[in-house]
Short mmCIF file of C-alpha atoms and ligand atoms in Angstrom, two decimals:
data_model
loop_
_atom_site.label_atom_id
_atom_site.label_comp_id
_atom_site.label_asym_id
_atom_site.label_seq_id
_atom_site.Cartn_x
_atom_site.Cartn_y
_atom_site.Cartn_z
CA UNK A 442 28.88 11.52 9.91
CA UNK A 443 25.55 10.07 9.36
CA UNK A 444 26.68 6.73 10.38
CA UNK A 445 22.56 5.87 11.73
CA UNK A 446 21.18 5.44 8.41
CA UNK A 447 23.28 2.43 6.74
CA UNK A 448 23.47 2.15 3.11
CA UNK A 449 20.41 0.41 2.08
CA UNK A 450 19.89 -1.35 -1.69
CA UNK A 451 18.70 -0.19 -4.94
CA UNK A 452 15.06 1.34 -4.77
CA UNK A 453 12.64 0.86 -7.30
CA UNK A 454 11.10 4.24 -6.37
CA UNK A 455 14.43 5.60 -7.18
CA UNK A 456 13.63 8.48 -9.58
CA UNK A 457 10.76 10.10 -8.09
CA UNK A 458 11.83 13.64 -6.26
CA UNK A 459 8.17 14.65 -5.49
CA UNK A 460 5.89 12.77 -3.25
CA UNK A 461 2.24 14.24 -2.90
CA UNK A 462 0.34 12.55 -0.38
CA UNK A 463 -3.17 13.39 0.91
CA UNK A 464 -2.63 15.30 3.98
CA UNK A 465 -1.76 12.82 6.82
CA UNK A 466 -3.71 12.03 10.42
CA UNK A 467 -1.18 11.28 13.46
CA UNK A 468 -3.05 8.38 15.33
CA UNK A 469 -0.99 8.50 18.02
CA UNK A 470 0.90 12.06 19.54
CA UNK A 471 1.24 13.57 23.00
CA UNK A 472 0.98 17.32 22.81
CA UNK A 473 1.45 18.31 26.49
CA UNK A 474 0.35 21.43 27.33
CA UNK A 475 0.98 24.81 28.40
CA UNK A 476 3.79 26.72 27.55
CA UNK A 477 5.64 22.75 26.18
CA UNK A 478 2.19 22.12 24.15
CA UNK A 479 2.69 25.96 22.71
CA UNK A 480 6.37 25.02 21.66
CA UNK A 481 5.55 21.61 19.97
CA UNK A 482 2.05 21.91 18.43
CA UNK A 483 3.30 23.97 15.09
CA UNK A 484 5.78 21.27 14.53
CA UNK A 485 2.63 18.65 14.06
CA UNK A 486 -0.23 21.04 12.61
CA UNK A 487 2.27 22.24 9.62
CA UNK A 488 1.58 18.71 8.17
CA UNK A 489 -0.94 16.59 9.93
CA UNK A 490 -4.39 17.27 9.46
CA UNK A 491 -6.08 15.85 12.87
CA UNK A 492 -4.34 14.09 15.70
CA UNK A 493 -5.15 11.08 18.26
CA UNK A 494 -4.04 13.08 21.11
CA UNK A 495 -3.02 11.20 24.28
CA UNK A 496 -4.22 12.07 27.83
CA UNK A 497 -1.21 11.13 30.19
CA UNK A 498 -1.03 14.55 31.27
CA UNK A 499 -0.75 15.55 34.97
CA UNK A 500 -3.43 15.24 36.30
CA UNK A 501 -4.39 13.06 33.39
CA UNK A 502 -7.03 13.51 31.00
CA UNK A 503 -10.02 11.21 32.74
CA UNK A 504 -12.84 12.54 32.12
CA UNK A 505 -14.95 14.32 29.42
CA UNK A 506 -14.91 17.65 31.01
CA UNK A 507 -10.72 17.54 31.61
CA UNK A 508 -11.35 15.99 27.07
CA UNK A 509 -13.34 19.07 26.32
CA UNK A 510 -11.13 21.58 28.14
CA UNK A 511 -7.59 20.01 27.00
CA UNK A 512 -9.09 20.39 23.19
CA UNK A 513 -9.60 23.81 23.84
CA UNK A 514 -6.29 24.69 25.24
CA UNK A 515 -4.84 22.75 22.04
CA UNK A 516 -7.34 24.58 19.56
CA UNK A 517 -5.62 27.96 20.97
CA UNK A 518 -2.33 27.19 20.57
CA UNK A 519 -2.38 26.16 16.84
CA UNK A 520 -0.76 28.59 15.00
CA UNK A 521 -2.63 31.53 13.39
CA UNK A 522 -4.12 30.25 9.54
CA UNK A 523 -3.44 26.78 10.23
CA UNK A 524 -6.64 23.93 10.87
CA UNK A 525 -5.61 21.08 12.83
CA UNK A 526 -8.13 19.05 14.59
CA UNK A 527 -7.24 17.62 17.93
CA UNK A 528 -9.05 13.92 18.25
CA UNK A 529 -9.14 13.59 22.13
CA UNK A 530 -9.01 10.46 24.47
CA UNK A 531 -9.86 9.65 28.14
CA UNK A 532 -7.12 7.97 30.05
CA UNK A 533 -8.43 4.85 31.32
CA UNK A 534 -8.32 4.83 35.15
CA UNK A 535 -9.74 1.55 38.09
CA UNK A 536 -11.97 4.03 38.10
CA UNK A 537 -13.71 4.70 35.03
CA UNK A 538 -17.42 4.46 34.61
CA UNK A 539 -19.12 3.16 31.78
CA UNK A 540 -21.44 6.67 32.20
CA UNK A 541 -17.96 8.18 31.62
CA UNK A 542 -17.71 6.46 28.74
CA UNK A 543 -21.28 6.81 27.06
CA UNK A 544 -20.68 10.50 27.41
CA UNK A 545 -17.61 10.53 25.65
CA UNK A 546 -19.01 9.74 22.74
CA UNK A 547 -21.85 11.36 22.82
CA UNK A 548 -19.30 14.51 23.21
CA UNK A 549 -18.48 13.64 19.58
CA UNK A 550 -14.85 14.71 20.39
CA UNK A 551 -13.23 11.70 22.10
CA UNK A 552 -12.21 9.18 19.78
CA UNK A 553 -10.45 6.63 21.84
CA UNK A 554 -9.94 5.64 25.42
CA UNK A 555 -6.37 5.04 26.32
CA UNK A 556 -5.31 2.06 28.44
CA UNK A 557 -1.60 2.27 30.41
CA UNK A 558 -0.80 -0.49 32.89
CA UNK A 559 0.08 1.99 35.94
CA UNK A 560 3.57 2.50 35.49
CA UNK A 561 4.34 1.21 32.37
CA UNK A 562 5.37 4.93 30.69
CA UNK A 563 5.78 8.63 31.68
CA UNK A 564 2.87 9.49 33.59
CA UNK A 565 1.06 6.48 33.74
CA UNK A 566 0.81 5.44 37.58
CA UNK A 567 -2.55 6.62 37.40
CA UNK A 568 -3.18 4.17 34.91
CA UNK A 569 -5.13 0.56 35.18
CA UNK A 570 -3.76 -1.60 37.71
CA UNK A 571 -5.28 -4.82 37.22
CA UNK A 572 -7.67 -5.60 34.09
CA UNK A 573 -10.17 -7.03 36.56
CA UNK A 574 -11.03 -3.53 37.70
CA UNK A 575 -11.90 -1.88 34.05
CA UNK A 576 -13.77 -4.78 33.18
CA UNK A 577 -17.06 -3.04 32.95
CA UNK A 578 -15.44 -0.22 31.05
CA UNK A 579 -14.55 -2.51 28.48
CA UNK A 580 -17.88 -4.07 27.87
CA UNK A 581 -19.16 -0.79 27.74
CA UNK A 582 -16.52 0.54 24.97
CA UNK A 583 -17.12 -2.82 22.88
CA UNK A 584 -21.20 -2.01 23.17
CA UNK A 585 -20.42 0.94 21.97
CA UNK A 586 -17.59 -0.16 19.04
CA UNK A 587 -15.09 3.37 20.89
CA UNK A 588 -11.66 2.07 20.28
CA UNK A 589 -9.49 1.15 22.95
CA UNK A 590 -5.72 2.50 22.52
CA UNK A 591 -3.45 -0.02 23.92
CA UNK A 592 0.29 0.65 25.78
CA UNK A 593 1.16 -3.12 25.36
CA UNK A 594 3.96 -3.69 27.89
CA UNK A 595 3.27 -5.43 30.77
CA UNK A 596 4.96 -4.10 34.00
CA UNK A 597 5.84 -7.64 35.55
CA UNK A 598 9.40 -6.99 37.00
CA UNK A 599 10.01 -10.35 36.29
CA UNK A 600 9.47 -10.12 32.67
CA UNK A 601 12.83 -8.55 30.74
CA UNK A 602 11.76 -5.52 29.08
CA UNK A 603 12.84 -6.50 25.45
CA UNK A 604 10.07 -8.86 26.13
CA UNK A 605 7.17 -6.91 27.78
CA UNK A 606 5.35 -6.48 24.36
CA UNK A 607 5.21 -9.99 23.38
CA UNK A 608 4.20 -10.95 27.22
CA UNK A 609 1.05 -8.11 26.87
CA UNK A 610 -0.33 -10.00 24.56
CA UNK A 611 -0.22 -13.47 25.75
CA UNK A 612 -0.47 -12.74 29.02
CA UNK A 613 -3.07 -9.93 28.56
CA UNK A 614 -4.44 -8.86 25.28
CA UNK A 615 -5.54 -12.30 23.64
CA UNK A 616 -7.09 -13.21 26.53
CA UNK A 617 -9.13 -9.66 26.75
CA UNK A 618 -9.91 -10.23 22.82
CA UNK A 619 -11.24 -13.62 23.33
CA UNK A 620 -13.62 -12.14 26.07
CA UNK A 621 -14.60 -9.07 24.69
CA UNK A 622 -14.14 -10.50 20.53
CA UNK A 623 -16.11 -6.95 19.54
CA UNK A 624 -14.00 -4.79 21.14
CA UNK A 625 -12.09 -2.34 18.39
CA UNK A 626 -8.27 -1.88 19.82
CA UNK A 627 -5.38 -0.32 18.49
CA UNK A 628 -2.02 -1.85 19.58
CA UNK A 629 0.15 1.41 19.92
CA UNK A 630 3.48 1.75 18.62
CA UNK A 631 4.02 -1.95 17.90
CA UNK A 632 7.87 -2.80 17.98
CA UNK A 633 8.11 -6.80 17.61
CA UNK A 634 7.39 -9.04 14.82
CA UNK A 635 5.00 -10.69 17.74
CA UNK A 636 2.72 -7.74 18.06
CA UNK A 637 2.61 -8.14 13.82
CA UNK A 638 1.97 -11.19 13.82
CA UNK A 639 -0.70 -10.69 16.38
CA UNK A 640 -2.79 -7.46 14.96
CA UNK A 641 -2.59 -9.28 11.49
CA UNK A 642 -4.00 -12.80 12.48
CA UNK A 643 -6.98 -10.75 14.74
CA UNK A 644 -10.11 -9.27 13.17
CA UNK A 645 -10.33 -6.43 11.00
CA UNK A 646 -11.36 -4.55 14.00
CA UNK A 647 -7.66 -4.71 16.01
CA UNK A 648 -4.98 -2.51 14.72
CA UNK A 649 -2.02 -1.29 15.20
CA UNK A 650 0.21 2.22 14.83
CA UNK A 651 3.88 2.45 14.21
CA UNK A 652 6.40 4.82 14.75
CA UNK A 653 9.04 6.51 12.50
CA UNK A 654 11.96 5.64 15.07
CA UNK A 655 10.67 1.35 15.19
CA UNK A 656 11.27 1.58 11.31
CA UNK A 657 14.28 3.58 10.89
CA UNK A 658 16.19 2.14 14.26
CA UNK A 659 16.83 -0.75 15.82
CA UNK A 660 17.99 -1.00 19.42
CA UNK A 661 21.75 -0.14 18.55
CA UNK A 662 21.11 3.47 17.73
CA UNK A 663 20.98 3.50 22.14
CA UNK A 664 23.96 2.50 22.53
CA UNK A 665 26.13 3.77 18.78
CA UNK A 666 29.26 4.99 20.44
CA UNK A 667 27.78 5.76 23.88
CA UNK A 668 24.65 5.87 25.75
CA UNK A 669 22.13 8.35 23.59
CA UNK A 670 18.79 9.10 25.81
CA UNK A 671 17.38 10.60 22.98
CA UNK A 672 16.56 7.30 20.86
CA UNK A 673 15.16 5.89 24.47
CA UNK A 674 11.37 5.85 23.96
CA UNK A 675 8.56 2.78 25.52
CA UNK A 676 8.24 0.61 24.15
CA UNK A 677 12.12 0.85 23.88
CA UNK A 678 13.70 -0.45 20.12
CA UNK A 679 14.00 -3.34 20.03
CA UNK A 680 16.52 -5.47 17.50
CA UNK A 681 16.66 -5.60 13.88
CA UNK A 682 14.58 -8.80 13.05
CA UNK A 683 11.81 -6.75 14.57
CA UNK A 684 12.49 -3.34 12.61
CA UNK A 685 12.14 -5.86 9.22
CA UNK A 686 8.46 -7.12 10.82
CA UNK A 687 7.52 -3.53 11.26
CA UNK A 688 8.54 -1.80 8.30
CA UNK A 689 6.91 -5.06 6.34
CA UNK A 690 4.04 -4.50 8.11
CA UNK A 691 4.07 -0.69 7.32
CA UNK A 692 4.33 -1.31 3.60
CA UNK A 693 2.32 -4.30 3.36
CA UNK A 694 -0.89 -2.32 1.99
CA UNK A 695 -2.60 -3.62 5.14
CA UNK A 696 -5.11 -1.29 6.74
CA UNK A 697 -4.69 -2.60 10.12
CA UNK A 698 -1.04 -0.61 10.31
CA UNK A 699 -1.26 3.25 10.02
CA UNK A 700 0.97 6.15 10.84
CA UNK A 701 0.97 7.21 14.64
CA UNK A 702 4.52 9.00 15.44
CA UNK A 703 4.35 8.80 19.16
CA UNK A 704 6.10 12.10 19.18
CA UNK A 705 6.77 12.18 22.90
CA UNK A 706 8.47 15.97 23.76
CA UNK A 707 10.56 16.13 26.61
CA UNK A 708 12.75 18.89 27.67
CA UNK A 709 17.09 17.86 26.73
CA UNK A 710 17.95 18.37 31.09
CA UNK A 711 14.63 15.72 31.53
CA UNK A 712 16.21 13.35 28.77
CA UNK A 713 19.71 13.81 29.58
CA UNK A 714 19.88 12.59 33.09
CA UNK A 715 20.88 9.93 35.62
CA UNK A 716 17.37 8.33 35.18
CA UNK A 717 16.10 10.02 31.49
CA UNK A 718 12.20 10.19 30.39
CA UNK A 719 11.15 7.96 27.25
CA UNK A 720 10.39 9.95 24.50
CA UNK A 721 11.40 10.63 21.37
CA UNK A 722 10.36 14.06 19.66
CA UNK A 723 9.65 13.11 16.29
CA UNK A 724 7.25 16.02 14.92
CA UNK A 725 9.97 18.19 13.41
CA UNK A 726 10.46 15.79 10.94
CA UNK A 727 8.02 12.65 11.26
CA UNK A 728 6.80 12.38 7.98
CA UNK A 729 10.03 12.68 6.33
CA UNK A 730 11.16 10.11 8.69
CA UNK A 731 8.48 8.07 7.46
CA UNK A 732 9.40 9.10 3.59
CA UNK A 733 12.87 7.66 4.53
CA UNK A 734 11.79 4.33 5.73
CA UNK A 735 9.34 3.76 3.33
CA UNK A 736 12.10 4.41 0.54
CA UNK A 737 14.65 2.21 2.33
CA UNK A 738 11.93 -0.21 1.95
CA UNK A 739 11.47 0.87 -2.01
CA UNK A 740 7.76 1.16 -1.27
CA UNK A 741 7.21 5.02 -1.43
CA UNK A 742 4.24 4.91 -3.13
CA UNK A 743 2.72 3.12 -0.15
CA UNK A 744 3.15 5.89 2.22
CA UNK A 745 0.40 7.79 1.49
CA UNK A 746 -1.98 5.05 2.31
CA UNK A 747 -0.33 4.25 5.39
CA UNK A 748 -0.65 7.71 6.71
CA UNK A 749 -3.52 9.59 5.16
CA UNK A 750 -6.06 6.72 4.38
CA UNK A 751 -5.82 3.46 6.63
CA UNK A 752 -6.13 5.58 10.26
CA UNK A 753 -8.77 7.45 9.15
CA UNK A 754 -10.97 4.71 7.76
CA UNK A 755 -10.11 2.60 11.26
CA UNK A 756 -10.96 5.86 13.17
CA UNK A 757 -14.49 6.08 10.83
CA UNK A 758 -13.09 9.83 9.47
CA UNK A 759 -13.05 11.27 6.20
CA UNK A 760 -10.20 11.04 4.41
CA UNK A 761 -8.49 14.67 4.52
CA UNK A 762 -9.56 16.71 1.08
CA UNK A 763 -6.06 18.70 0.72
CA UNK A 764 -2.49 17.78 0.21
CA UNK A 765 1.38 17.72 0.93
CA UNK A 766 4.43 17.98 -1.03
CA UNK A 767 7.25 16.57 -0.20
CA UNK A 768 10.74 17.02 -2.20
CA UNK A 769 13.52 14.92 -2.29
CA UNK A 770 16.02 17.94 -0.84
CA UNK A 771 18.48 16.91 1.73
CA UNK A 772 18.53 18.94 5.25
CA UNK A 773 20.12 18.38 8.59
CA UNK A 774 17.43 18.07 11.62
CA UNK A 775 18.10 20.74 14.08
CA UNK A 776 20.55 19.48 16.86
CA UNK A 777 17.92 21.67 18.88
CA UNK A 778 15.33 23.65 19.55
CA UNK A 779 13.24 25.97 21.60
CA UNK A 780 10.91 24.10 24.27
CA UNK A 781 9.26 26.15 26.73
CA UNK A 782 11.84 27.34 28.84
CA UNK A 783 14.48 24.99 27.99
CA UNK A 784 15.49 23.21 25.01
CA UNK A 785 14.66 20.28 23.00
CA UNK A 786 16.27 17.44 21.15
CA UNK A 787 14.68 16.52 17.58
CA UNK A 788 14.74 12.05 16.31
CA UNK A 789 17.52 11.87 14.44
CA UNK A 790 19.03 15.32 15.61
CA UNK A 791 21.83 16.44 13.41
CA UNK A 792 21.23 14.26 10.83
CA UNK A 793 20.64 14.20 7.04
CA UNK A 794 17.04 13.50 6.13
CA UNK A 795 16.93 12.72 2.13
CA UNK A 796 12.90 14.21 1.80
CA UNK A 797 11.70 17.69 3.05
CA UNK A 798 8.06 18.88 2.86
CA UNK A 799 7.92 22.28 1.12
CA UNK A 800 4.45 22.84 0.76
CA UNK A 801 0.99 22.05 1.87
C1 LIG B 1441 5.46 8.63 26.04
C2 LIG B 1441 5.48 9.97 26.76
O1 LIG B 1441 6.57 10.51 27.00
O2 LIG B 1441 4.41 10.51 27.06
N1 LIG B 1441 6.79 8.08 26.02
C3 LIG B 1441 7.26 7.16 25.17
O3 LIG B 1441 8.41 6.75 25.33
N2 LIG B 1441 6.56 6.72 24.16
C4 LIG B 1441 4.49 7.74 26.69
C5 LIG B 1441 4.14 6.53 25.86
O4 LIG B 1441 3.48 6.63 24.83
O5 LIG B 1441 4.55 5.44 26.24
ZN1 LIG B 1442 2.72 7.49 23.30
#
């Protein structure tokens, strides 16, 4: 029973049954690596063109030799006769140097430099543990106009963690902004009308990605007859006056929201436990995810905007030449599938997706 996706109204995109977009960028995706990055990485390249790959690997990605080394592990494990380019990032550490920095560009591979408040995600307690201490890094990244890619939750166990976004920002991110006003920053996977309302009142030059699981869910889909670990991602859903904001946001036409699934593989033992990872894997079927909540929104023909033009122009890239079909052809996600040694379970696992890509 596909009792996730409620009946939704009407669309007014309701007779189209082909959707070509311009292939789309993910601006926001954690690959892993070794044998887990050789399991997931065909799952993204068979639609998305390039990737914003994060760094919170183990050790993480810190510095532009670990950047350069990490792309080529990626580069190898994209399937034979497919081009996907991996768009790397340095995970921002206390101890980042602005010379770390200036060569990261000049390496003309790193795209981004990711900031986690230590342990506010999976594999972020080597992450920044007061802003005080990266303070020279971020002058240096605003000199320089490199993005900085923002996990906006604070980690204040005071602060209830519906509200950790919203608290990021006031207690953490305007501030920073009015500082540093140059500084380009993505807000990743915004989930609260807040953070909306936030990227869209802030220069061109702050801007935010958004997941296919913050459009299509709200926080129910945790708890819809029992606990399910695999809708538990950071930041977690959060309720349905914030879905509205998001998927508003998505379909607004506004270039400051663009696609960035988040995809976040971990193994079904890791996510089914006493104390399960956040995560959800989302590449098996992210951009007919994002098909589906664009429709429920009766704004198809904004999707291709949203995920093949607005990242790329944020991200100063060419838009991709080539393009993807999608069909309107209902399948069932797989309950499962093969993840290095284990298994893996897909968003929306087991259920109906309306829209299937059949062709690139
Ligand atoms: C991500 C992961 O597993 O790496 N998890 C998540 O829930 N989104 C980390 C992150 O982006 O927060
Ligand atoms: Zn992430």
């Amino acid at each position: 029973m596909c009792y996730l996706f409620a009946p939704r109204p009407p669309l007014t995109t309701a007779h189209m049954d082909t959707l070509t977009l311009t292939r789309p960028d993910d601006m926001h995706l954690h690959l892993r690596d070794g044998a887990e990055l050789a399991s997931v990485i065909g799952a993204s390249a068979r639609c998305f063109a390039r990737a914003i790959v994060m760094p919170n690997l183990r050790p993480p990605v810190a510095t532009v030799p670990q950047a350069l080394a990490y792309r080529e592990r990626i580069l190898r494990a994209v399937p034979e006769g497919i081009r996907f380019v991996p768009l790397m990032t340095l995970f921002l550490t206390d101890a980042t140097s602005p010379a770390e920095i200036r060569q990261a560009r000049d390496s003309g591979v790193v795209f981004g430099v990711k900031w986690y408040p230590a342990g506010a995600t999976t594999h972020s307690d080597p992450g920044v543990t007061d802003i005080a201490r990266v303070q020279a890094a971020l002058e240096t990244l605003a000199e320089i106009g490199m993005p900085l890619l923002v996990h906006g939750e604070v980690t204040d166990t005071d602060v209830d963690i519906f509200d950790r976004e919203a608290a990021f920002i006031e207690r953490l991110l305007a501030p920073l902004l009015q500082k540093l006003p140059a500084l380009r920053v993505v807000l990743e996977h915004v989930t609260t009308r807040d953070a909306v309302e936030f990227v869209r009142s802030a220069p061109a030059h702050v801007a935010a990605t958004i997941t296919p699981q913050h459009l299509l869910f709200n926080r129910d889909a945790m708890f819809r007859g029992g606990l399910r670990p695999h809708y538990y991602c950071l930041p977690v859903l959060k309720a349905e006056t914030h879905r509205r904001a998001l998927l508003e946001a998505a379909v607004g036409g506004s270039p400051k929201f663009f696609l960035g699934t988040d995809s976040a593989p971990h193994g079904r033992a890791a996510k089914e436990s006493a104390c399960g990872c956040a995560g959800c894997y989302s590449a098996p079927a992210a951009i007919e995810l994002y098909a589906q909540a664009f429709e429920q929104a009766g704004a198809l023909t904004r999707l291709d905007e949203f995920a093949g033009r607005f990242g790329a122009e944020f991200y100063g890239l060419p838009r991709n030449g080539e393009t993807i079909t999608l069909q309107r052809r209902e399948w069932l996600i797989p309950e499962s599938l093969p993840f290095a040694s284990g298994t893996i379970v897909p968003l929306a696992a087991g259920e109906k997706c309306p829209w299937k890509m059949t062709s690139s």
